[in-house]
Amino acid sequence: MNWLAILAIYRFEMARTKRTIAQSVISPVISTSLYFVVFGAAIGSRIDEVEGIGYGSFIVPGLIMLTVMTQSIANASFGIYFPKFLGTIYELLSAPVSFLEIVIGYVGAAATKSLMIGLIILATAGFFVPLQIAHPVAMLAFLVLTCVSFSLFGFILGIWAGNFEQLQLVPLLVVTPLVFLGGSFYSISMLPPVWQTITLFNPVVYLISGFRWSFFGIGDVGVAVSLGAILAFLTLCMGVVWWIFRTGWRLRS
Amino acid sequence: MAAIISVEGLGKRYAGGVSALEDVCLEIEKGEILALLGPNGAGKTTLISIICGLVTPSAGRVTVGGHDVVTDYREARRLIGLVPQEVALEPFEKVINSVRFSRGVFGRPGDPARIEAVLRQLSLWDKRDAQIMTLSGGMKRRVLIAKALAHDPDILFLDEPTAGVDVELRREMWQMVRELKAAGVTILLTTHYIEEAEAMADRVGVITGGRVLLVEEKNALMRRMGKREMRLELQEPVGELPAALAPYGLECEEDGQVLVYSYDTAAARTGITRLLTDLADTGLVLNDVQTRQSSLEEIFVDLLRENAEA
Ligand SMILES: Nc1ncnc2c1ncn2[C@@H]1O[C@H](COP(=O)(O)OP(=O)(O)OP(=O)(O)O)[C@@H](O)[C@H]1O
Ligand SMILES: [Mg+2]
């Protein structure tokens, strides 16, 4: 392992984050606050409790997941797409680094950033609603796993994308709907039975459910299923990354 | 001397079907400066890209310092610094961070003194904290060179380093390349300025249509291929050449005031003595005589023309 190279990539990417620290931190804080105002105060005043939890508190895990997933994808895809776009990727491709090391550097940096944002949102939420975390270790594990697997997904997206439109297309058309319909703001049990079944095909449901379990000890599906789902997604992404590595797809002509 | 880079039967066909290299064989010796000349699209960048790992070869193999560039890429790439043809830099990054990154990504531990030395060598030290996008084009090119040198490579690839660079900076770069050579660095440069190859290279390679036409020591090439010209300036212009001078293939210039005789330096007989005797017999009076050796540029053009005709 060329650890110095991984460190160089990681540092370089984190420096970019640091330069834009204001955007990186302020925008999720503001948008979270807005969600609390809209969903928590306006809608929450009509929904007292979901499964025995105050609605404001209930949406916290979903909100964190929503932001962490979209941020992971955005950061990682941009992180690797930008050097491709600028042509500076020549340096990475001619350096004595393996593809795995490149992935660790970029995905590590993107996941770190979204983890930070997730924790900031958690802290922000603490100002609005009472919070309880039943299983802190599991909570952190779910959060980290989500950051890593969605950053990996974003990395693949960034390598695949041939232009800026494509870079935004997948998050906009696929990820955002799945996340919004994944039970961020409601419990699956609140849906009509047909929709409950359909929803089970949405992989994001399992992630949010597991994360919510780590807060309140309850979820839409069993926690083992949730864990299995996220590990399956992680494995799938790693498989695709491995394939890209083998073939040099979209990187080496 | 031992070859530090060895290219054997290298071929490259791009996905679109373009055959950029065909059966290229080339040895680059340790410590030499090899200039690769060739027209646009000849395959120079493709060749460099394969050696550096940017492009995967379709056939053949390349070793750098004895390490295969595909199977043993880490060891091979560690030895190489690449200055690409196109300027590609992170616009918002500071110069010094970009150079530090280059050193790090090649697996070398941080070394502020070394980074400073490289930046000073390229007159970039004063600009170290400037954002790259605020630099001029020539400075950006120097940043590229600094990045390539940041990990102390044994081999430096310069892909058209002086394209779009003013005369002064070009001379500075030549000077720097000579210093690097003196320090033992092997250099492969591609260029369209034959003047550049003539000024710096130990050996010259000519590549066209994906094939290497020749690789030869520059001086030997110029001796072998170089034609000499003798310019005979007459006192009175001649309207028509006397028949006695017909066998010499003279060219008339400046309205018959100057006669130009080309001869091969490698030939056993140059024919100068007989020409001068015959000239005296015709009664023409000479004012001045000059000889001139053809430049690498003319050799290059001749080579390509011969190749196109063949
Ligand atoms: N990525 C690519 N995909 C398809 N064809 C390519 C690619 N890169 C280069 N080529 C083609 O391969 C051939 C050789 O190109 P190359 O860039 O190696 O030439 P070059 O000698 O460096 O030319 P120049 O002096 O213009 O830089 C050209 O016909 C070019 O169009
Ligand atoms: Mg080129």
XYZ file of C-alpha atoms and ligand atoms in Angstrom:
595
model
C 0.000 0.000 0.000
C 1.202 3.447 -0.940
C -0.082 5.135 2.215
C 1.659 8.413 1.485
C -0.209 8.641 -1.798
C -3.541 7.903 -0.122
C -2.762 10.579 2.436
C -1.810 13.058 -0.286
C -5.113 12.506 -2.104
C -7.104 12.639 1.126
C -5.421 15.848 2.290
C -5.826 17.482 -1.095
C -9.535 16.708 -1.143
C -10.032 17.802 2.466
C -8.279 21.074 1.655
C -10.892 21.687 -1.002
C -13.571 21.110 1.626
C -11.828 23.492 3.976
C -11.767 26.228 1.359
C -15.521 25.947 1.011
C -16.173 25.258 4.681
C -18.861 27.919 4.928
C -20.968 26.345 2.178
C -20.229 22.869 3.440
C -21.496 23.557 6.928
C -23.940 26.402 6.688
C -26.121 25.039 3.913
C -27.000 21.732 5.621
C -27.659 23.580 8.877
C -30.014 25.979 7.148
C -31.812 23.323 5.149
C -32.238 21.140 8.239
C -33.673 24.057 10.137
C -36.082 24.658 7.278
C -37.193 21.036 7.340
C -37.907 21.366 11.034
C -39.908 24.494 10.460
C -41.912 22.994 7.611
C -42.284 19.372 8.648
C -41.806 19.627 12.360
C -43.867 22.700 13.118
C -46.405 22.865 10.309
C -47.118 19.206 9.661
C -45.968 17.963 13.034
C -48.663 20.012 14.718
C -51.203 17.758 13.004
C -49.336 14.503 13.577
C -48.744 14.108 17.237
C -46.769 10.958 17.414
C -45.504 8.249 15.136
C -45.195 4.924 16.889
C -45.013 6.653 20.219
C -42.344 9.172 19.231
C -42.900 12.885 18.775
C -43.015 13.683 15.059
C -40.168 16.205 15.282
C -37.867 13.638 16.825
C -39.135 10.913 14.508
C -37.919 12.666 11.351
C -34.377 13.339 12.665
C -32.820 10.032 11.477
C -34.508 10.350 8.083
C -33.333 13.924 7.707
C -29.755 12.993 8.527
C -29.871 10.080 6.088
C -31.376 12.257 3.373
C -28.588 14.806 3.618
C -25.794 12.303 4.163
C -26.780 10.249 1.125
C -27.110 13.179 -1.230
C -23.964 14.864 0.108
C -21.907 11.670 -0.178
C -22.922 11.206 -3.770
C -22.388 14.851 -4.649
C -18.978 15.098 -2.970
C -17.532 11.874 -4.268
C -18.848 12.192 -7.794
C -17.608 15.745 -8.086
C -14.297 14.884 -6.461
C -13.330 12.412 -9.174
C -15.222 14.030 -12.044
C -13.442 17.363 -11.632
C -9.907 16.008 -12.318
C -11.322 14.126 -15.294
C -12.902 17.305 -16.573
C -9.755 19.395 -16.016
C -7.415 16.718 -17.324
C -5.439 16.697 -14.075
C -6.294 13.018 -13.710
C -3.219 12.303 -15.855
C -1.182 12.691 -12.714
C -3.115 10.086 -10.741
C -3.060 7.660 -13.639
C 0.690 8.008 -14.121
C 1.498 7.810 -10.411
C 2.613 4.610 -8.694
C -0.786 4.153 -7.066
C -3.286 1.384 -7.461
C -6.895 2.079 -8.258
C -7.766 0.898 -4.757
C -5.567 3.621 -3.278
C -7.210 6.245 -5.449
C -10.614 5.014 -4.293
C -9.616 5.063 -0.625
C -8.299 8.618 -0.934
C -11.313 10.064 -2.732
C -14.059 8.041 -1.086
C -12.434 8.510 2.319
C -12.438 12.276 1.906
C -16.001 12.405 0.594
C -17.252 10.118 3.369
C -15.442 12.171 6.021
C -17.118 15.306 4.798
C -20.603 13.834 4.768
C -20.032 12.239 8.170
C -19.162 15.673 9.520
C -22.293 17.112 7.982
C -24.391 14.279 9.416
C -23.078 14.987 12.894
C -23.658 18.716 12.467
C -27.266 18.055 11.507
C -27.651 15.807 14.506
C -26.399 18.619 16.741
C -28.651 21.144 15.004
C -31.635 18.871 15.479
C -30.817 18.770 19.187
C -31.750 22.448 19.366
C -35.232 21.838 17.998
C -36.390 18.550 19.453
C -35.564 16.220 22.316
C -33.225 13.500 21.104
C -32.606 10.021 22.382
C -30.129 7.605 20.911
C -30.837 4.071 22.069
C -27.867 2.423 20.367
C -25.097 5.029 19.854
C -22.544 2.559 18.481
C -25.004 1.126 15.976
C -26.049 4.655 15.076
C -22.475 5.621 14.296
C -21.883 2.374 12.411
C -24.953 2.911 10.229
C -23.930 6.481 9.589
C -20.370 5.565 8.608
C -21.517 2.658 6.436
C -23.971 4.912 4.646
C -21.357 7.625 4.116
C -18.878 5.130 2.719
C -21.232 3.178 0.486
C -22.911 6.252 -0.980
C -19.549 7.926 -1.506
C -18.472 4.804 -3.385
C -21.624 5.042 -5.434
C -20.874 8.717 -6.104
C -17.325 7.820 -7.121
C -18.651 5.361 -9.704
C -21.059 8.001 -10.932
C -18.225 10.525 -11.290
C -16.175 8.084 -13.330
C -19.150 7.202 -15.504
C -20.321 10.772 -16.142
C -19.226 12.278 -19.440
C -20.503 15.771 -18.688
C -21.974 17.891 -15.911
C -25.566 17.096 -16.915
C -25.013 13.378 -16.463
C -23.331 14.099 -13.167
C -26.544 15.665 -11.879
C -28.996 13.435 -13.689
C -28.693 10.294 -11.584
C -28.930 12.028 -8.203
C -31.880 14.064 -9.446
C -33.853 11.335 -11.217
C -33.014 8.295 -9.143
C -31.535 9.045 -5.771
C -33.631 11.978 -4.581
C -36.983 10.254 -5.309
C -35.817 7.029 -3.670
C -34.653 8.906 -0.608
C -37.796 10.996 -0.313
C -39.988 7.946 -0.758
C -37.792 5.927 1.559
C -39.597 6.871 4.725
C -37.548 9.893 5.759
C -40.611 11.736 6.932
C -43.070 8.973 7.677
C -43.342 5.431 8.842
C -44.091 2.810 6.230
C -46.976 1.613 8.381
C -48.732 4.920 7.672
C -49.071 3.967 3.974
C -51.893 1.956 2.379
C -51.012 -1.778 2.200
C -50.287 -1.761 -1.562
C -47.766 1.028 -1.169
C -46.217 -0.682 1.800
C -45.371 -3.613 -0.465
C -44.097 -1.439 -3.295
C -41.955 0.536 -0.889
C -40.126 -2.601 0.133
C -38.446 -2.558 -3.287
C -36.851 0.761 -2.398
C -33.434 -0.018 -0.929
C -33.296 3.290 0.909
C -36.170 2.166 3.136
C -33.892 -0.394 4.767
C -31.161 2.126 5.439
C -33.461 4.675 7.025
C -35.264 2.015 8.982
C -32.045 0.666 10.447
C -30.789 4.100 11.283
C -34.067 4.962 12.965
C -33.859 1.743 14.948
C -30.517 2.880 16.371
C -32.283 5.982 17.728
C -35.604 4.651 18.960
C -35.251 0.897 19.026
C -37.998 0.510 16.412
C -37.906 0.260 12.633
C -40.047 -0.599 9.641
C -38.018 -3.738 9.052
C -35.760 -5.782 11.293
C -32.355 -4.292 12.031
C -30.570 -7.364 10.677
C -32.333 -6.872 7.347
C -31.272 -3.231 7.354
C -27.685 -4.109 8.061
C -27.784 -6.782 5.374
C -29.166 -4.272 2.880
C -26.490 -1.691 3.439
C -23.730 -4.285 3.358
C -25.181 -5.650 0.128
C -25.160 -2.159 -1.397
C -21.601 -1.635 -0.219
C -20.525 -4.951 -1.724
C -22.243 -4.148 -4.995
C -20.454 -0.790 -5.231
C -17.122 -2.394 -4.384
C -17.729 -4.973 -7.075
C -18.347 -2.281 -9.672
C -15.259 -0.389 -8.516
C -13.204 -3.557 -8.786
C -14.497 -4.079 -12.311
C -13.594 -0.500 -13.247
C -10.151 -1.145 -11.857
C -9.753 -4.297 -13.921
C -10.868 -2.745 -17.179
C -9.745 0.859 -16.820
C -13.266 1.771 -17.914
C -13.636 5.480 -18.751
C -10.173 6.149 -17.348
C -7.600 4.576 -19.628
C -8.059 4.394 -23.371
C 25.333 2.127 -22.055
C 22.346 0.312 -20.563
C 18.835 1.014 -21.806
C 16.672 2.524 -19.065
C 13.547 2.340 -21.219
C 12.984 -0.463 -23.635
C 10.025 -0.576 -25.998
C 9.430 -3.795 -27.914
C 6.929 -4.326 -30.700
C 4.556 -1.760 -29.255
C 1.203 -1.328 -30.965
C -1.826 0.751 -30.111
C -5.234 0.742 -31.707
C -7.681 3.140 -30.076
C -11.288 2.153 -29.470
C -12.376 4.201 -32.485
C -10.189 2.022 -34.725
C -7.345 4.513 -35.153
C -4.037 2.724 -35.255
C -1.731 5.154 -33.457
C 1.361 2.944 -33.109
C 2.545 -0.056 -35.068
C 5.362 -2.322 -34.007
C 7.409 0.391 -32.347
C 10.794 -0.601 -30.986
C 12.937 1.881 -29.134
C 15.653 1.886 -26.524
C 16.395 4.933 -24.447
C 19.744 4.980 -22.773
C 20.384 6.067 -19.251
C 21.375 9.697 -19.003
C 20.713 10.665 -22.602
C 18.409 13.251 -24.116
C 16.304 11.704 -26.850
C 14.229 14.016 -29.003
C 11.244 12.523 -30.735
C 10.269 14.369 -33.870
C 7.172 13.789 -35.932
C 4.234 15.569 -37.509
C 0.859 16.033 -35.784
C -0.823 12.733 -35.084
C 2.394 10.740 -35.529
C 1.869 8.933 -32.223
C 4.372 10.727 -29.986
C 1.920 11.432 -27.197
C 0.473 7.935 -27.471
C 3.939 6.423 -27.043
C 4.645 8.536 -23.972
C 1.197 7.835 -22.566
C 1.726 4.094 -22.798
C 5.089 4.281 -21.058
C 3.522 6.366 -18.264
C 0.451 4.172 -17.856
C -2.160 6.580 -19.209
C -2.963 4.411 -22.185
C -3.008 0.613 -22.312
C -0.999 -0.946 -25.149
C -2.675 -3.231 -27.668
C 0.516 -5.157 -28.402
C 4.113 -5.355 -27.296
C 5.753 -4.462 -24.036
C 7.635 -1.664 -22.334
C 10.066 -1.848 -19.465
C 11.344 1.086 -17.447
C 14.424 0.411 -15.365
C 13.771 -3.276 -16.020
C 10.204 -3.091 -14.692
C 7.280 -3.920 -16.950
C 4.982 -0.888 -17.121
C 1.849 -3.022 -16.903
C 2.642 -5.810 -14.460
C 5.182 -3.929 -12.357
C 3.715 -0.452 -12.758
C 4.600 0.861 -9.321
C 8.340 0.426 -9.706
C 8.239 1.627 -13.302
C 6.204 4.760 -12.640
C 8.203 5.779 -9.597
C 11.106 6.487 -11.950
C 9.187 8.763 -14.289
C 8.116 12.393 -14.191
C 5.663 13.445 -16.892
C 5.084 16.922 -18.283
C 2.000 16.522 -20.454
C 1.379 18.292 -23.726
C -1.829 19.935 -22.558
C -1.741 22.239 -19.576
C -4.012 20.625 -16.975
C -4.019 22.124 -13.491
C -6.449 22.717 -10.625
C -7.326 26.395 -11.128
C -8.148 27.223 -7.513
C -5.198 25.466 -5.953
C -2.073 27.202 -4.721
C 1.100 26.456 -6.647
C 2.914 24.983 -3.665
C 0.032 22.701 -2.683
C -0.205 21.350 -6.167
C 3.516 20.560 -6.209
C 3.336 18.993 -2.731
C 0.459 16.838 -3.891
C 2.543 15.566 -6.796
C 5.332 14.504 -4.479
C 2.899 12.812 -2.121
C 0.988 10.923 -4.757
C 4.265 9.426 -5.951
C 4.718 8.066 -2.467
C 7.504 10.377 -1.367
C 7.462 11.810 2.162
C 7.039 15.575 2.503
C 10.261 17.527 2.095
C 9.817 21.303 2.279
C 13.453 21.956 1.344
C 13.152 19.868 -1.810
C 9.868 21.532 -2.794
C 11.467 24.927 -2.288
C 14.452 23.937 -4.426
C 12.215 22.778 -7.276
C 10.113 25.940 -7.134
C 13.223 28.112 -7.075
C 14.727 26.215 -9.970
C 11.670 27.100 -12.036
C 11.455 30.709 -10.766
C 8.131 29.934 -9.092
C 9.124 30.485 -5.479
C 7.686 34.011 -5.419
C 4.446 32.648 -6.815
C 4.168 29.708 -4.439
C 1.045 31.012 -2.704
C -0.642 32.262 -5.857
C -3.725 30.506 -7.155
C -2.815 28.677 -10.335
C -5.501 30.392 -12.385
C -3.816 33.751 -11.758
C -0.611 32.619 -13.478
C 0.354 33.268 -17.084
C 0.469 30.419 -19.582
C 4.261 30.160 -19.427
C 4.183 30.004 -15.644
C 1.551 27.293 -15.726
C 3.833 25.269 -17.938
C 6.568 25.714 -15.353
C 4.188 24.514 -12.649
C 3.676 21.373 -14.706
C 7.419 20.863 -14.832
C 7.751 21.504 -11.102
C 5.075 18.887 -10.435
C 6.892 16.386 -12.632
C 10.174 17.023 -10.807
C 8.707 17.054 -7.305
C 9.363 13.368 -6.685
C 12.944 13.443 -8.033
C 12.390 11.209 -11.057
C 15.241 9.487 -12.886
C 13.455 9.971 -16.174
C 11.662 13.072 -17.389
C 9.174 13.116 -20.251
C 8.582 16.495 -21.822
C 5.734 16.380 -24.328
C 6.168 19.534 -26.366
C 7.350 21.572 -23.401
C 7.993 24.730 -25.356
C 4.761 24.999 -27.326
C 3.443 28.508 -26.796
C 6.440 29.574 -24.764
C 8.369 32.747 -25.532
C 11.969 32.699 -26.691
C 13.448 33.651 -23.353
C 11.559 31.017 -21.398
C 12.417 28.477 -24.056
C 16.121 29.182 -23.570
C 15.631 28.916 -19.803
C 13.969 25.557 -20.256
C 16.775 24.314 -22.448
C 19.206 25.395 -19.778
C 17.201 23.570 -17.150
C 17.074 20.430 -19.259
C 20.847 20.527 -19.648
C 21.232 20.887 -15.885
C 18.946 17.926 -15.332
C 20.966 15.894 -17.779
C 24.122 16.879 -15.937
C 22.483 15.600 -12.765
C 21.969 12.239 -14.460
C 18.316 12.496 -15.461
C 17.298 10.728 -18.669
C 15.111 12.917 -20.841
C 12.663 12.135 -23.600
C 11.237 15.170 -25.291
C 8.888 15.571 -28.196
C 8.917 18.728 -30.177
C 7.958 20.370 -33.423
C 10.845 22.806 -33.120
C 13.658 21.002 -34.787
C 15.930 23.742 -33.609
C 15.216 22.439 -30.146
C 16.236 18.892 -30.977
C 19.306 20.229 -32.727
C 20.299 22.287 -29.713
C 19.769 19.679 -27.037
C 19.357 16.114 -28.120
C 22.006 13.428 -28.003
C 19.892 11.248 -30.220
C 16.962 11.950 -32.478
C 14.042 9.672 -33.235
C 11.701 10.326 -36.124
C 8.186 8.944 -35.917
C 5.408 9.245 -38.435
C 2.152 7.397 -38.966
C 2.758 5.372 -35.815
C 6.096 3.988 -37.008
C 9.574 4.889 -35.923
C 11.521 5.724 -39.067
C 14.863 5.965 -37.382
C 16.622 6.628 -34.118
C 20.107 7.870 -34.514
C 22.765 9.877 -32.840
C 22.130 13.455 -33.805
C 25.621 14.237 -35.037
C 25.870 11.022 -37.009
C 22.494 11.695 -38.568
C 23.489 15.155 -39.581
C 26.719 13.838 -41.040
C 25.007 11.022 -42.874
C 21.919 12.763 -44.103
C 23.252 16.257 -44.119
C 23.925 17.767 -47.501
C 26.485 20.429 -47.997
C 25.911 23.287 -50.303
C 28.477 25.399 -52.033
C 27.312 28.801 -53.110
C 29.291 30.347 -55.935
C 28.762 34.048 -56.325
C 29.617 35.297 -59.800
C 30.918 38.660 -60.795
C 28.472 38.833 -63.699
C 25.109 37.037 -63.731
C 24.764 34.272 -66.300
C 21.702 34.150 -68.482
C 22.010 30.525 -69.364
C 24.279 27.888 -67.868
C 27.125 26.797 -70.119
C 26.647 23.210 -71.342
C 29.885 22.140 -69.707
C 28.323 22.736 -66.266
C 25.169 20.721 -66.948
C 26.324 17.483 -65.174
C 26.658 19.260 -61.823
C 22.948 19.960 -61.381
C 23.557 23.543 -60.392
C 20.723 25.752 -59.296
C 20.660 29.381 -60.261
C 19.651 31.907 -57.646
C 19.360 35.650 -57.524
C 18.878 36.011 -61.302
C 21.891 33.945 -62.191
C 24.229 35.816 -59.874
C 24.598 32.808 -57.576
C 25.085 29.157 -58.473
C 24.355 26.545 -55.813
C 26.050 23.167 -55.867
C 24.796 20.440 -53.505
C 26.987 17.506 -52.656
C 26.996 14.602 -50.303
C 29.591 14.785 -47.563
C 29.624 11.009 -47.233
C 30.385 10.424 -50.916
C 33.888 9.359 -51.867
C 34.228 12.215 -54.315
C 32.510 15.495 -53.821
C 33.283 16.739 -57.328
C 34.301 20.158 -56.097
C 37.675 20.246 -57.789
C 36.295 19.283 -61.187
C 33.453 21.754 -60.898
C 35.850 24.570 -60.119
C 38.113 23.564 -63.018
C 35.189 23.407 -65.445
C 33.897 26.680 -64.136
C 37.253 28.345 -64.799
C 37.237 26.909 -68.322
C 33.901 28.566 -69.116
C 35.463 31.895 -68.284
C 33.033 32.767 -65.502
C 34.637 34.843 -62.751
C 33.975 34.073 -59.107
C 33.415 36.760 -56.528
C 32.878 34.635 -53.454
C 32.438 31.018 -52.350
C 30.536 29.795 -49.275
C 29.677 26.345 -47.978
C 26.800 25.483 -45.692
C 25.616 22.327 -43.919
C 21.910 21.546 -44.068
C 20.043 21.715 -40.755
C 18.219 18.959 -38.963
C 15.022 20.551 -40.156
C 15.871 19.953 -43.786
C 16.919 16.402 -42.970
C 13.616 15.861 -41.222
C 11.589 17.189 -44.118
C 13.579 15.030 -46.542
C 13.005 11.959 -44.413
C 9.288 12.481 -44.263
C 9.109 13.114 -47.991
C 11.051 9.954 -48.740
C 8.787 8.023 -46.412
C 5.669 9.385 -48.068
C 6.992 8.437 -51.503
C 8.049 4.964 -50.443
N -7.891 8.941 -26.929
C -7.844 8.734 -28.246
N -8.836 8.078 -28.861
C -8.793 7.853 -30.186
N -7.785 8.241 -30.985
C -6.767 8.891 -30.434
C -6.735 9.176 -29.031
N -5.591 9.858 -28.753
C -4.946 9.970 -29.930
N -5.636 9.409 -30.933
C -5.210 9.313 -32.352
O -3.970 8.637 -32.386
C -3.096 9.238 -33.330
C -1.796 9.650 -32.668
O -2.065 10.712 -31.765
P -0.967 11.328 -30.818
O -1.649 12.264 -29.893
O -0.179 10.246 -30.212
O -0.074 12.147 -31.847
P 1.133 13.152 -31.579
O 2.296 12.641 -32.344
O 1.323 13.377 -30.142
O 0.599 14.472 -32.289
P 0.813 16.021 -31.898
O 2.128 16.429 -32.464
O -0.322 16.688 -32.618
O 0.723 16.141 -30.428
C -3.870 10.375 -33.954
O -4.419 9.917 -35.154
C -4.953 10.664 -32.964
O -6.095 11.162 -33.600
Mg 1.184 14.973 -28.923
